[in-house]
Amino acid sequence: MIDPRRLRILRAVADHRTVTAAAAALYLTPSAVSQQLAALEQETGHALLTRSGRGVRLTAAGEILLGHAHEVLAQLERAEAELAAYAGGSAGEVTVAAFATGIAEVLAPAIARLALEHPGIRLRVRDAEGDQSLPLLLDGEADVALAVEYRGGPGADDKRLSVLPLYAEPFDAVLPSGHRLADLPAVALADLSDADWVGQYPGNPCHDVTLLACELAGFQPRFVHSSDDFRAVAALVGAGAGVALVPRSALRGMDLKEVQVRPVSGPAATRRVFAATRRGGETHPLIAPVLAALVRESERLPAH
């Protein structure tokens, strides 16, 4: 008989690619993880992992078992949701991992709405970049992730997740006030191909959006300055250090005296925001109202 707790460990190792990283995510020691994996291999009669460089990867048997692990763990999430619903489940804490502008745009208003409609639900917010919230969710450190699509990220068909699209927003070009294109009603990215760029660090979904938009315009942006803080990005642009693409919502309420903000003509740079739960958890009586509140607040956003 396969112990489902060991399936969770197998999935963590598959996600993190090393025993040490999986152990840290699960708050276990590496030796405990190794022992559980060895026991799982005994239970199944198959080698499940093989070394790959400094990490590990799943064998063919391990990949087969991982597919079943996704289904088993999703079913356990559903079982917990049904039991919580049976028990009344109207009070408790839900942890949401979200990026800063997502917190401002939809999560904070959703908290205010839930306080009126579901006073027994307490939300705990963890500020996490758009690429960090999903690992927190999958590691069990969050119940809901407010995240952004990015290259290399989990797709809509990922068997570990239940995904709910919320909204999409464009990126605007941010230029120094004296820039030669600053007076145009819209800016073509190709006209910025020779500029220095201010951008987010690689791995940040906004970096990927900028990179992809510039690639579609026919060039690779020359990133000279990097910051994940949009106020710092705007300040650097205002100082004449380069140009940038910034999500429109991140510019609201910002001091923009030293820069000019223009929409982008041609193929739009856009980020798509979604909420996610571990598959099977979306019907939990504490989580479902949170998802519904996020959807309602995203529907109230101004048209971009």
mmCIF file of C-alpha atoms in Angstrom:
data_model
loop_
_atom_site.group_PDB
_atom_site.id
_atom_site.type_symbol
_atom_site.label_atom_id
_atom_site.label_comp_id
_atom_site.label_asym_id
_atom_site.label_seq_id
_atom_site.Cartn_x
_atom_site.Cartn_y
_atom_site.Cartn_z
ATOM 1 C CA MET A 1 0.000 0.000 0.000
ATOM 2 C CA ILE A 2 1.393 3.405 -1.020
ATOM 3 C CA ASP A 3 1.446 6.017 1.742
ATOM 4 C CA PRO A 4 -0.075 9.256 0.312
ATOM 5 C CA ARG A 5 2.176 11.338 2.568
ATOM 6 C CA ARG A 6 5.121 10.007 0.596
ATOM 7 C CA LEU A 7 3.426 11.042 -2.644
ATOM 8 C CA ARG A 8 3.473 14.623 -1.388
ATOM 9 C CA ILE A 9 7.218 14.296 -0.795
ATOM 10 C CA LEU A 10 7.724 12.851 -4.279
ATOM 11 C CA ARG A 11 5.882 15.818 -5.785
ATOM 12 C CA ALA A 12 7.953 18.295 -3.786
ATOM 13 C CA VAL A 13 11.164 16.686 -5.044
ATOM 14 C CA ALA A 14 9.836 16.799 -8.626
ATOM 15 C CA ASP A 15 8.988 20.498 -8.185
ATOM 16 C CA HIS A 16 12.254 21.566 -6.530
ATOM 17 C CA ARG A 17 14.685 19.198 -8.294
ATOM 18 C CA THR A 18 16.799 18.608 -5.192
ATOM 19 C CA VAL A 19 16.189 16.709 -1.979
ATOM 20 C CA THR A 20 17.549 19.610 0.068
ATOM 21 C CA ALA A 21 15.177 22.183 -1.483
ATOM 22 C CA ALA A 22 12.200 19.833 -1.163
ATOM 23 C CA ALA A 23 13.056 19.183 2.475
ATOM 24 C CA ALA A 24 13.197 22.940 3.183
ATOM 25 C CA ALA A 25 9.808 23.453 1.519
ATOM 26 C CA LEU A 26 8.278 20.636 3.576
ATOM 27 C CA TYR A 27 10.008 21.657 6.846
ATOM 28 C CA LEU A 28 11.743 18.278 7.016
ATOM 29 C CA THR A 29 15.386 17.306 7.138
ATOM 30 C CA PRO A 30 17.009 16.048 3.919
ATOM 31 C CA SER A 31 17.655 12.687 5.597
ATOM 32 C CA ALA A 32 13.949 12.367 6.463
ATOM 33 C CA VAL A 33 13.001 13.084 2.854
ATOM 34 C CA SER A 34 15.538 10.544 1.607
ATOM 35 C CA GLN A 35 14.192 7.928 4.032
ATOM 36 C CA GLN A 36 10.602 8.534 2.911
ATOM 37 C CA LEU A 37 11.592 8.292 -0.745
ATOM 38 C CA ALA A 38 13.467 5.061 -0.079
ATOM 39 C CA ALA A 39 10.353 3.689 1.648
ATOM 40 C CA LEU A 40 8.234 4.763 -1.338
ATOM 41 C CA GLU A 41 10.586 2.944 -3.692
ATOM 42 C CA GLN A 42 10.207 -0.158 -1.498
ATOM 43 C CA GLU A 43 6.419 0.173 -1.561
ATOM 44 C CA THR A 44 6.332 0.450 -5.348
ATOM 45 C CA GLY A 45 9.204 -1.890 -6.200
ATOM 46 C CA HIS A 46 10.700 0.689 -8.571
ATOM 47 C CA ALA A 47 13.541 3.190 -8.572
ATOM 48 C CA LEU A 48 11.817 6.572 -8.694
ATOM 49 C CA LEU A 49 14.753 9.013 -8.786
ATOM 50 C CA THR A 50 18.089 9.268 -10.491
ATOM 51 C CA ARG A 51 20.861 11.807 -10.035
ATOM 52 C CA SER A 52 21.108 14.611 -12.591
ATOM 53 C CA GLY A 53 24.044 16.971 -12.110
ATOM 54 C CA ARG A 54 23.716 18.421 -8.629
ATOM 55 C CA GLY A 55 20.043 17.538 -8.417
ATOM 56 C CA VAL A 56 17.722 14.638 -9.110
ATOM 57 C CA ARG A 57 15.124 13.804 -11.722
ATOM 58 C CA LEU A 58 12.327 11.289 -11.866
ATOM 59 C CA THR A 59 12.763 7.969 -13.626
ATOM 60 C CA ALA A 60 10.070 6.780 -16.043
ATOM 61 C CA ALA A 61 8.448 4.920 -13.143
ATOM 62 C CA GLY A 62 8.681 8.065 -11.044
ATOM 63 C CA GLU A 63 6.900 10.104 -13.739
ATOM 64 C CA ILE A 64 4.104 7.522 -13.875
ATOM 65 C CA LEU A 65 3.689 7.631 -10.106
ATOM 66 C CA LEU A 66 3.822 11.468 -10.120
ATOM 67 C CA GLY A 67 0.824 11.586 -12.483
ATOM 68 C CA HIS A 68 -1.141 9.454 -10.034
ATOM 69 C CA ALA A 69 0.145 11.554 -7.125
ATOM 70 C CA HIS A 70 -1.444 14.663 -8.653
ATOM 71 C CA GLU A 71 -4.817 12.867 -8.795
ATOM 72 C CA VAL A 72 -4.547 11.383 -5.305
ATOM 73 C CA LEU A 73 -3.537 14.666 -3.683
ATOM 74 C CA ALA A 74 -6.276 16.548 -5.532
ATOM 75 C CA GLN A 75 -8.810 14.025 -4.279
ATOM 76 C CA LEU A 76 -7.536 14.501 -0.721
ATOM 77 C CA GLU A 77 -8.020 18.268 -1.131
ATOM 78 C CA ARG A 78 -11.610 17.603 -2.244
ATOM 79 C CA ALA A 79 -12.159 15.305 0.732
ATOM 80 C CA GLU A 80 -10.957 18.025 3.113
ATOM 81 C CA ALA A 81 -13.245 20.532 1.379
ATOM 82 C CA GLU A 82 -16.294 18.279 1.709
ATOM 83 C CA LEU A 83 -15.562 17.482 5.346
ATOM 84 C CA ALA A 84 -15.116 21.174 6.094
ATOM 85 C CA ALA A 85 -18.432 21.907 4.384
ATOM 86 C CA TYR A 86 -20.119 19.123 6.369
ATOM 87 C CA ALA A 87 -18.732 20.574 9.597
ATOM 88 C CA GLY A 88 -20.027 24.034 8.779
ATOM 89 C CA GLY A 89 -16.639 25.431 7.759
ATOM 90 C CA SER A 90 -17.718 29.060 7.881
ATOM 91 C CA ALA A 91 -14.867 30.343 10.052
ATOM 92 C CA GLY A 92 -11.133 30.083 9.682
ATOM 93 C CA GLU A 93 -8.005 31.542 8.122
ATOM 94 C CA VAL A 94 -7.063 31.582 4.440
ATOM 95 C CA THR A 95 -3.530 32.536 3.383
ATOM 96 C CA VAL A 96 -3.229 34.328 0.046
ATOM 97 C CA ALA A 97 0.128 34.857 -1.660
ATOM 98 C CA ALA A 98 -0.068 37.813 -4.046
ATOM 99 C CA PHE A 99 2.086 40.390 -5.832
ATOM 100 C CA ALA A 100 1.919 44.036 -4.752
ATOM 101 C CA THR A 101 -0.287 45.566 -7.452
ATOM 102 C CA GLY A 102 -2.592 42.540 -7.345
ATOM 103 C CA ILE A 103 -3.012 43.184 -3.622
ATOM 104 C CA ALA A 104 -3.905 46.807 -4.303
ATOM 105 C CA GLU A 105 -6.155 46.126 -7.296
ATOM 106 C CA VAL A 106 -8.303 43.195 -6.149
ATOM 107 C CA LEU A 107 -7.124 41.517 -2.937
ATOM 108 C CA ALA A 108 -7.474 44.461 -0.548
ATOM 109 C CA PRO A 109 -11.004 45.294 -1.853
ATOM 110 C CA ALA A 110 -11.865 41.589 -1.591
ATOM 111 C CA ILE A 111 -10.810 41.595 2.071
ATOM 112 C CA ALA A 112 -13.189 44.491 2.735
ATOM 113 C CA ARG A 113 -15.989 42.657 0.921
ATOM 114 C CA LEU A 114 -15.375 39.404 2.812
ATOM 115 C CA ALA A 115 -15.404 41.228 6.145
ATOM 116 C CA LEU A 116 -19.022 42.160 5.416
ATOM 117 C CA GLU A 117 -20.228 39.014 3.675
ATOM 118 C CA HIS A 118 -18.172 36.307 5.442
ATOM 119 C CA PRO A 119 -16.956 37.748 8.752
ATOM 120 C CA GLY A 120 -15.749 34.346 9.919
ATOM 121 C CA ILE A 121 -13.101 34.181 7.193
ATOM 122 C CA ARG A 122 -9.795 35.803 8.101
ATOM 123 C CA LEU A 123 -7.374 36.487 5.274
ATOM 124 C CA ARG A 124 -3.634 36.432 5.834
ATOM 125 C CA VAL A 125 -1.698 38.073 3.006
ATOM 126 C CA ARG A 126 1.832 37.202 1.917
ATOM 127 C CA ASP A 127 3.467 39.635 -0.503
ATOM 128 C CA ALA A 128 5.101 37.532 -3.226
ATOM 129 C CA GLU A 129 6.204 38.312 -6.760
ATOM 130 C CA GLY A 130 4.079 36.837 -9.530
ATOM 131 C CA ASP A 131 6.443 33.894 -9.994
ATOM 132 C CA GLN A 132 6.795 33.163 -6.266
ATOM 133 C CA SER A 133 3.182 32.718 -5.214
ATOM 134 C CA LEU A 134 2.634 29.414 -7.030
ATOM 135 C CA PRO A 135 5.571 27.656 -5.328
ATOM 136 C CA LEU A 136 4.227 28.895 -1.981
ATOM 137 C CA LEU A 137 0.823 27.452 -2.903
ATOM 138 C CA LEU A 138 2.199 24.097 -4.029
ATOM 139 C CA ASP A 139 4.405 23.831 -0.944
ATOM 140 C CA GLY A 140 1.346 24.307 1.277
ATOM 141 C CA GLU A 141 2.413 27.717 2.606
ATOM 142 C CA ALA A 142 -0.564 29.449 0.959
ATOM 143 C CA ASP A 143 -4.139 28.408 0.205
ATOM 144 C CA VAL A 144 -4.662 30.776 -2.732
ATOM 145 C CA ALA A 145 -2.136 32.321 -5.114
ATOM 146 C CA LEU A 146 -2.731 35.551 -7.009
ATOM 147 C CA ALA A 147 -0.290 35.101 -9.864
ATOM 148 C CA VAL A 148 0.730 36.196 -13.345
ATOM 149 C CA GLU A 149 1.248 34.074 -16.432
ATOM 150 C CA TYR A 150 4.917 33.800 -17.343
ATOM 151 C CA ARG A 151 7.077 31.742 -19.637
ATOM 152 C CA GLY A 152 8.110 28.536 -17.967
ATOM 153 C CA GLY A 153 5.328 28.813 -15.391
ATOM 154 C CA PRO A 154 2.625 26.175 -14.838
ATOM 155 C CA GLY A 155 0.102 26.040 -17.681
ATOM 156 C CA ALA A 156 -3.692 25.982 -17.469
ATOM 157 C CA ASP A 157 -3.583 22.181 -17.836
ATOM 158 C CA ASP A 158 -1.264 21.662 -14.847
ATOM 159 C CA LYS A 159 -2.730 18.766 -12.875
ATOM 160 C CA ARG A 160 -1.575 20.262 -9.568
ATOM 161 C CA LEU A 161 -3.621 23.450 -9.867
ATOM 162 C CA SER A 162 -7.113 24.818 -10.324
ATOM 163 C CA VAL A 163 -6.786 28.147 -12.167
ATOM 164 C CA LEU A 164 -9.310 30.994 -12.333
ATOM 165 C CA PRO A 165 -8.566 33.863 -14.796
ATOM 166 C CA LEU A 166 -9.173 37.310 -13.271
ATOM 167 C CA TYR A 167 -8.027 40.167 -15.501
ATOM 168 C CA ALA A 168 -5.472 41.321 -18.052
ATOM 169 C CA GLU A 169 -3.736 44.672 -18.095
ATOM 170 C CA PRO A 170 -1.470 46.411 -20.605
ATOM 171 C CA PHE A 171 2.030 47.718 -20.039
ATOM 172 C CA ASP A 172 2.695 51.351 -20.901
ATOM 173 C CA ALA A 173 5.960 52.820 -22.157
ATOM 174 C CA VAL A 174 7.639 55.062 -19.580
ATOM 175 C CA LEU A 175 10.027 57.623 -21.105
ATOM 176 C CA PRO A 176 12.162 60.458 -19.747
ATOM 177 C CA SER A 177 10.312 63.765 -20.153
ATOM 178 C CA GLY A 178 12.773 65.021 -22.763
ATOM 179 C CA HIS A 179 12.772 61.845 -24.847
ATOM 180 C CA ARG A 180 12.389 62.304 -28.609
ATOM 181 C CA LEU A 181 9.196 60.172 -28.602
ATOM 182 C CA ALA A 182 7.655 61.662 -25.464
ATOM 183 C CA ASP A 183 5.180 63.865 -27.355
ATOM 184 C CA LEU A 184 3.717 61.074 -29.500
ATOM 185 C CA PRO A 185 0.222 59.756 -28.610
ATOM 186 C CA ALA A 186 1.558 56.180 -28.647
ATOM 187 C CA VAL A 187 4.978 54.571 -28.918
ATOM 188 C CA ALA A 188 6.065 51.734 -31.194
ATOM 189 C CA LEU A 189 8.482 49.485 -29.329
ATOM 190 C CA ALA A 190 10.655 49.105 -32.427
ATOM 191 C CA ASP A 191 11.478 52.813 -32.103
ATOM 192 C CA LEU A 192 13.080 52.062 -28.718
ATOM 193 C CA SER A 193 15.359 49.306 -29.987
ATOM 194 C CA ASP A 194 18.497 51.441 -29.561
ATOM 195 C CA ALA A 195 17.609 52.663 -26.048
ATOM 196 C CA ASP A 196 18.994 51.616 -22.687
ATOM 197 C CA TRP A 197 16.296 49.824 -20.686
ATOM 198 C CA VAL A 198 15.268 49.708 -17.048
ATOM 199 C CA GLY A 199 13.604 46.413 -16.215
ATOM 200 C CA GLN A 200 12.814 43.808 -13.610
ATOM 201 C CA TYR A 201 15.197 41.013 -12.734
ATOM 202 C CA PRO A 202 15.092 37.809 -14.828
ATOM 203 C CA GLY A 203 12.531 35.451 -13.314
ATOM 204 C CA ASN A 204 10.080 38.251 -12.567
ATOM 205 C CA PRO A 205 7.051 37.777 -14.886
ATOM 206 C CA CYS A 206 7.183 41.473 -15.831
ATOM 207 C CA HIS A 207 10.702 40.938 -17.152
ATOM 208 C CA ASP A 208 9.323 38.150 -19.358
ATOM 209 C CA VAL A 209 6.481 40.353 -20.628
ATOM 210 C CA THR A 210 8.918 43.121 -21.589
ATOM 211 C CA LEU A 211 11.321 40.669 -23.196
ATOM 212 C CA LEU A 212 8.591 38.973 -25.225
ATOM 213 C CA ALA A 213 7.045 42.278 -26.372
ATOM 214 C CA CYS A 214 10.424 43.532 -27.576
ATOM 215 C CA GLU A 215 11.162 40.228 -29.298
ATOM 216 C CA LEU A 216 7.855 40.534 -31.183
ATOM 217 C CA ALA A 217 8.933 44.044 -32.179
ATOM 218 C CA GLY A 218 12.122 42.597 -33.621
ATOM 219 C CA PHE A 219 14.827 43.321 -31.063
ATOM 220 C CA GLN A 220 16.368 42.311 -27.737
ATOM 221 C CA PRO A 221 16.148 45.091 -25.128
ATOM 222 C CA ARG A 222 19.467 46.211 -23.669
ATOM 223 C CA PHE A 223 18.797 46.046 -19.929
ATOM 224 C CA VAL A 224 21.206 48.356 -18.133
ATOM 225 C CA HIS A 225 19.388 48.825 -14.810
ATOM 226 C CA SER A 226 17.269 46.321 -12.860
ATOM 227 C CA SER A 227 14.732 46.692 -10.061
ATOM 228 C CA ASP A 228 11.576 44.852 -9.061
ATOM 229 C CA ASP A 229 10.231 48.067 -7.486
ATOM 230 C CA PHE A 230 8.193 50.053 -10.027
ATOM 231 C CA ARG A 231 8.778 53.333 -8.186
ATOM 232 C CA ALA A 232 12.501 52.773 -8.511
ATOM 233 C CA VAL A 233 12.029 51.962 -12.199
ATOM 234 C CA ALA A 234 10.116 55.233 -12.756
ATOM 235 C CA ALA A 235 12.745 57.184 -10.805
ATOM 236 C CA LEU A 236 15.548 55.747 -12.949
ATOM 237 C CA VAL A 237 13.646 56.571 -16.129
ATOM 238 C CA GLY A 238 12.996 60.081 -14.834
ATOM 239 C CA ALA A 239 16.728 60.482 -14.255
ATOM 240 C CA GLY A 240 17.345 59.682 -17.912
ATOM 241 C CA ALA A 241 18.832 56.250 -17.239
ATOM 242 C CA GLY A 242 16.683 54.490 -19.827
ATOM 243 C CA VAL A 243 13.149 53.571 -20.870
ATOM 244 C CA ALA A 244 10.810 50.955 -19.439
ATOM 245 C CA LEU A 245 7.562 49.070 -19.788
ATOM 246 C CA VAL A 246 5.428 49.154 -16.625
ATOM 247 C CA PRO A 247 2.006 47.611 -15.880
ATOM 248 C CA ARG A 248 -0.640 50.336 -16.030
ATOM 249 C CA SER A 249 -1.977 49.633 -12.545
ATOM 250 C CA ALA A 250 1.501 50.047 -11.054
ATOM 251 C CA LEU A 251 1.607 53.641 -12.308
ATOM 252 C CA ARG A 252 -1.587 54.734 -10.540
ATOM 253 C CA GLY A 253 -0.905 57.160 -7.711
ATOM 254 C CA MET A 254 2.783 57.396 -8.576
ATOM 255 C CA ASP A 255 4.638 60.700 -8.890
ATOM 256 C CA LEU A 256 5.284 60.883 -12.636
ATOM 257 C CA LYS A 257 6.464 64.495 -12.984
ATOM 258 C CA GLU A 258 9.820 63.503 -14.476
ATOM 259 C CA VAL A 259 8.502 60.952 -16.982
ATOM 260 C CA GLN A 260 6.026 60.636 -19.830
ATOM 261 C CA VAL A 261 3.724 57.614 -19.980
ATOM 262 C CA ARG A 262 2.478 56.490 -23.382
ATOM 263 C CA PRO A 263 0.464 53.489 -24.566
ATOM 264 C CA VAL A 264 2.239 51.038 -26.828
ATOM 265 C CA SER A 265 1.164 50.816 -30.444
ATOM 266 C CA GLY A 266 1.255 47.504 -32.286
ATOM 267 C CA PRO A 267 1.404 44.153 -30.431
ATOM 268 C CA ALA A 268 0.452 44.913 -26.837
ATOM 269 C CA ALA A 269 2.594 44.000 -23.852
ATOM 270 C CA THR A 270 0.071 42.474 -21.455
ATOM 271 C CA ARG A 271 0.121 40.551 -18.210
ATOM 272 C CA ARG A 272 -2.655 38.109 -17.399
ATOM 273 C CA VAL A 273 -3.565 37.701 -13.756
ATOM 274 C CA PHE A 274 -5.226 34.635 -12.273
ATOM 275 C CA ALA A 275 -6.073 33.055 -8.952
ATOM 276 C CA ALA A 276 -5.027 29.489 -8.252
ATOM 277 C CA THR A 277 -5.585 26.851 -5.619
ATOM 278 C CA ARG A 278 -4.279 23.348 -5.268
ATOM 279 C CA ARG A 279 -6.541 21.204 -7.429
ATOM 280 C CA GLY A 280 -9.479 20.011 -5.374
ATOM 281 C CA GLY A 281 -9.276 22.887 -2.911
ATOM 282 C CA GLU A 282 -11.349 25.334 -4.949
ATOM 283 C CA THR A 283 -14.608 24.055 -3.382
ATOM 284 C CA HIS A 284 -13.419 24.378 0.222
ATOM 285 C CA PRO A 285 -16.011 26.453 2.128
ATOM 286 C CA LEU A 286 -13.339 28.923 3.241
ATOM 287 C CA ILE A 287 -11.557 29.193 -0.112
ATOM 288 C CA ALA A 288 -14.570 29.358 -2.474
ATOM 289 C CA PRO A 289 -15.831 32.712 -1.056
ATOM 290 C CA VAL A 290 -12.325 34.166 -1.378
ATOM 291 C CA LEU A 291 -12.168 33.166 -5.050
ATOM 292 C CA ALA A 292 -15.648 34.576 -5.652
ATOM 293 C CA ALA A 293 -14.677 37.888 -4.030
ATOM 294 C CA LEU A 294 -11.545 38.108 -6.190
ATOM 295 C CA VAL A 295 -13.617 37.542 -9.316
ATOM 296 C CA ARG A 296 -16.149 40.211 -8.348
ATOM 297 C CA GLU A 297 -13.426 42.747 -7.575
ATOM 298 C CA SER A 298 -11.624 42.035 -10.838
ATOM 299 C CA GLU A 299 -14.891 42.676 -12.688
ATOM 300 C CA ARG A 300 -15.056 46.130 -11.068
ATOM 301 C CA LEU A 301 -11.658 47.189 -12.393
ATOM 302 C CA PRO A 302 -11.712 50.059 -14.902
ATOM 303 C CA ALA A 303 -11.483 49.011 -18.552
ATOM 304 C CA HIS A 304 -7.905 49.189 -19.766
#
